[in-house]
Every structure is written in C-alpha cells, then in structure tokens.
Coordinates of C-alpha atoms in Angstrom, one line a residue:
X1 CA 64.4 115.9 -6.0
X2 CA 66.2 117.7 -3.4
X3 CA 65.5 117.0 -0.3
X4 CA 63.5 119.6 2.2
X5 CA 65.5 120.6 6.0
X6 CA 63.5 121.0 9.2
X7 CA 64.4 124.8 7.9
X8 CA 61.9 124.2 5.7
X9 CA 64.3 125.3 2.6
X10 CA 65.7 123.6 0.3
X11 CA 69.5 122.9 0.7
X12 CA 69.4 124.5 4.1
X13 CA 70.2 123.0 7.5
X14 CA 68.2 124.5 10.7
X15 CA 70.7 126.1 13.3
X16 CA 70.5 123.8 16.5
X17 CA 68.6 124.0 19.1
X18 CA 69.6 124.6 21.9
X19 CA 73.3 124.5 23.3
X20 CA 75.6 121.9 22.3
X21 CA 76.0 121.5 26.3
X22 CA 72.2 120.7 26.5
X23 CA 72.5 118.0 23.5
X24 CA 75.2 116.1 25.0
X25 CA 73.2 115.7 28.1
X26 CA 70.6 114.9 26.3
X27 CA 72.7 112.4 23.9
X28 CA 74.2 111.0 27.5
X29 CA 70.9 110.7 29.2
X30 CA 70.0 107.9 26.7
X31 CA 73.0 105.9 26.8
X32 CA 76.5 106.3 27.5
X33 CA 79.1 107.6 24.2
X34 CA 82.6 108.1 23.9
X35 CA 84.1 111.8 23.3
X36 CA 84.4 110.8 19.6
X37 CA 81.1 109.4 19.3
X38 CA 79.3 112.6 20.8
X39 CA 81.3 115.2 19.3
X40 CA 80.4 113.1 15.6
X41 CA 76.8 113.2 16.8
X42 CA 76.9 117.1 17.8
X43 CA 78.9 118.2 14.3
X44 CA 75.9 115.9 12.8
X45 CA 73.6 118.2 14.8
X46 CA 75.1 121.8 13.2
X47 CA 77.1 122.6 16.5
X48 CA 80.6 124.9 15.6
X49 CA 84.1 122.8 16.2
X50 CA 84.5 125.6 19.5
X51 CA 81.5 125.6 21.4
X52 CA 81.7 121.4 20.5
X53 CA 85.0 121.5 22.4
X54 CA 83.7 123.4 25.8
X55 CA 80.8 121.3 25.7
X56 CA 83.3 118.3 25.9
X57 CA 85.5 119.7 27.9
X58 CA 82.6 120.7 30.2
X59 CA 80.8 116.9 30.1
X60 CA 84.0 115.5 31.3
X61 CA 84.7 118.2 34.1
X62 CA 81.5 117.1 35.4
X63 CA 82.1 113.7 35.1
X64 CA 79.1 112.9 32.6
X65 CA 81.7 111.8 29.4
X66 CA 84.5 109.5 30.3
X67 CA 86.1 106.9 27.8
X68 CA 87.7 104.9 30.5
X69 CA 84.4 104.2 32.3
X70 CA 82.8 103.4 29.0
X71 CA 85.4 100.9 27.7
X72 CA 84.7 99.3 31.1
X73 CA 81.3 99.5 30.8
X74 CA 81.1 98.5 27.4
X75 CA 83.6 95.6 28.0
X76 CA 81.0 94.5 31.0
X77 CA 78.0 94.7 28.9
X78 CA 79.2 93.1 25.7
X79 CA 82.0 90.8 27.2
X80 CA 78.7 88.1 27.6
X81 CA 78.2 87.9 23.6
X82 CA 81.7 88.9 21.7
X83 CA 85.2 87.9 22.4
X84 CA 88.4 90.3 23.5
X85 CA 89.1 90.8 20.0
X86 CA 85.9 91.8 18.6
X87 CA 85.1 94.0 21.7
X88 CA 88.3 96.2 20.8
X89 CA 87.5 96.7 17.3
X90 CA 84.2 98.0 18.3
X91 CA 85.7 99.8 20.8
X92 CA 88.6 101.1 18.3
X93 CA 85.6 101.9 16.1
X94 CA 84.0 104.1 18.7
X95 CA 87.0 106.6 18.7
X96 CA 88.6 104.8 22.4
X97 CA 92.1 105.5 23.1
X98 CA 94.0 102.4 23.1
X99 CA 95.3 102.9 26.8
X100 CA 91.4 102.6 27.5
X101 CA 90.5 99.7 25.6
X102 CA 93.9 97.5 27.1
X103 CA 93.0 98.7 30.5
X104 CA 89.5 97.9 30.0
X105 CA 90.5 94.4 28.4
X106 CA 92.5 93.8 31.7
X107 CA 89.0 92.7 33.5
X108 CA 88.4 90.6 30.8
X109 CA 90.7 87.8 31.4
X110 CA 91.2 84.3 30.9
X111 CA 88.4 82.8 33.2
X112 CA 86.1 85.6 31.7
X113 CA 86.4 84.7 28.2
X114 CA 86.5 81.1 28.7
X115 CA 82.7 80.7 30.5
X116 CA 81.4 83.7 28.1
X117 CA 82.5 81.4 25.4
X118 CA 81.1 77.9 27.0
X119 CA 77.8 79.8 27.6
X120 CA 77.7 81.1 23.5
X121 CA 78.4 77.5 22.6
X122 CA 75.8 76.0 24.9
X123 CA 73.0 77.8 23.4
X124 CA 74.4 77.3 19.8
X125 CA 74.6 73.5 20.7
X126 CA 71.0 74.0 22.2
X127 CA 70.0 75.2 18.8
X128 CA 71.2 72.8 16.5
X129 CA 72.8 69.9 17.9
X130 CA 75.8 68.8 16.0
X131 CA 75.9 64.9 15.1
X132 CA 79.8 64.6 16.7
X133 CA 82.3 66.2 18.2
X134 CA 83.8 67.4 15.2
X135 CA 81.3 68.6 13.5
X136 CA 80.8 71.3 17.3
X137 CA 84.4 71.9 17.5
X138 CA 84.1 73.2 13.0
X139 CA 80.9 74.7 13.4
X140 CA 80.2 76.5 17.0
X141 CA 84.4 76.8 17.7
X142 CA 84.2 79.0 13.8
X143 CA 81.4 80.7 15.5
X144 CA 83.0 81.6 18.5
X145 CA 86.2 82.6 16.5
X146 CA 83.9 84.8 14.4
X147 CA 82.5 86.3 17.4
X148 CA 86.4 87.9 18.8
X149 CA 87.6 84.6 20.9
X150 CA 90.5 82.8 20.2
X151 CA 91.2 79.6 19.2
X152 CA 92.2 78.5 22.1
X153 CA 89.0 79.5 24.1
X154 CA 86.7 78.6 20.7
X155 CA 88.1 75.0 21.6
X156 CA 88.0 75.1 25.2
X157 CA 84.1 75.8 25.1
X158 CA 83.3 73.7 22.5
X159 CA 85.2 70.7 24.7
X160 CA 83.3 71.8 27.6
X161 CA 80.3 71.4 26.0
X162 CA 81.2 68.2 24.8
X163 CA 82.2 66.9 28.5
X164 CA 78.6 67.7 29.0
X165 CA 77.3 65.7 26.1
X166 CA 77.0 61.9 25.2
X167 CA 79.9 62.2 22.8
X168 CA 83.1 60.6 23.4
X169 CA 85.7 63.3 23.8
X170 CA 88.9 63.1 21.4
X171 CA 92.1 62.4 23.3

C-alpha cells in the first residue's frame, strides 16, 4: 500500500514550511550539525539545492554552522567513551573536512587518550572482574581496541588497572 504524505496525497511530498533559513535554526537549536549533516537534513525536508546553499552560507556568516567548532566539540564530548580512531570515522561519517578532524584530534593527545581509556577499562573491570591479568589485557584491551584506541593505549589502561588490582603484573 502506498504510503500517504503530510500532503495528504498519495505519492506527494508537502512543500516545506517555512524557509530553509528557519529550519536550520531550528535543526541547530537542538544540537550542533556539520554543513553536510544539515544540508542532508534540509534536502530530506524538500528545500531546493539554491536556497539550501544561502541558508548555509548564511548560518556560517552568522557564526551558527561551523565544522571546526563541531569537530572540537564533538572530539570533547565523545573523546570520554571512543578512541582517536573511532572519533574520526564518525567524524568522517558526518561530512568533516579532514583539516577539521586532524586539527580537532590535536587536543586529543597522548595523556588524553590514555586516562579516557584507564577510565573505560575501570568500569569494564568493575563489571566483570577478569580472573588474571591476561584474561583483562584479551578481554577489556579488545574492548578498548574496538572502541578507536590503540594498542598501545588498550594496554597501557588495562596495566593501569592491573597496578590497581591484587594481580601480580607481568614483567
């Protein structure tokens, strides 16, 4: 059966309301997108390619759309549960330049990763207690692998963990 548009005919979509100005401000006033995301949204939303390109043009005049701040925002708000690789494949996913996801990596450094990952691996400890060290460097270090760390930083947080723990650590 066909499905039935706001228009009320079949096969039909409803002309937008509005101006695709107004629905970008409305789109930004919930949370923040990047240009690709809101001009994906506003085709979505029966907007035409021209008036969708001075709406964008407009957001970012004003200051309202900017893909650097949101790679930095996003890197801030997300850095606490995924690792730097994960974060720029959502990020590449979004439609980010690549100049904005490296420069919003840069605050993501080293020290960053490393207690982001020991605090992941705490409360995966926390939930299931592994039996030996081993058994938390295979099972939370793949999990923190999975989540966008490296290897290297999977292993430093599973060994902090373990400093932490009764376990003997491995030389």
């Amino acid at each position: 059966m066909a499905r039935r548009s706001s228009s009320g005919r079949y096969g039909r979509k409803a002309p937008p309301a509005g101006t695709a100005l107004d629905a970008g401000v409305r789109l930004l006033a919930r949370r923040a997108h990047s240009r690709v995301e809101l001009l994906l949204k506003l085709t979505r939303r029966g907007f035409e390619g021209e008036e969708i390109r001075t709406a964008l043009w407009r957001l970012e005049e004003l200051g309202y759309l900017d893909d650097q701040a949101f790679a930095r925002s996003f890197v801030r708000r997300r850095g606490s549960v995924r690792g730097p690789r994960a974060l720029s494949a959502e990020l590449a996913a979004r439609g980010v330049d690549r100049t904005h996801v490296d420069t919003a990596m840069e605050g993501f450094g080293e020290a960053e990763q490393l207690a982001a990952a020991t605090q992941i691996a705490e409360r995966l400890y926390a939930r299931k207690p592994a039996p030996g060290h081993r058994e938390i460097l295979d099972e939370i270090g793949s999990k923190l692998v999975r989540r966008g760390f490296s290897v290297a930083v999977a292993r430093a947080a599973c060994i902090s963990v373990l400093k932490g723990r009764s376990h003997p650590i491995p030389a």
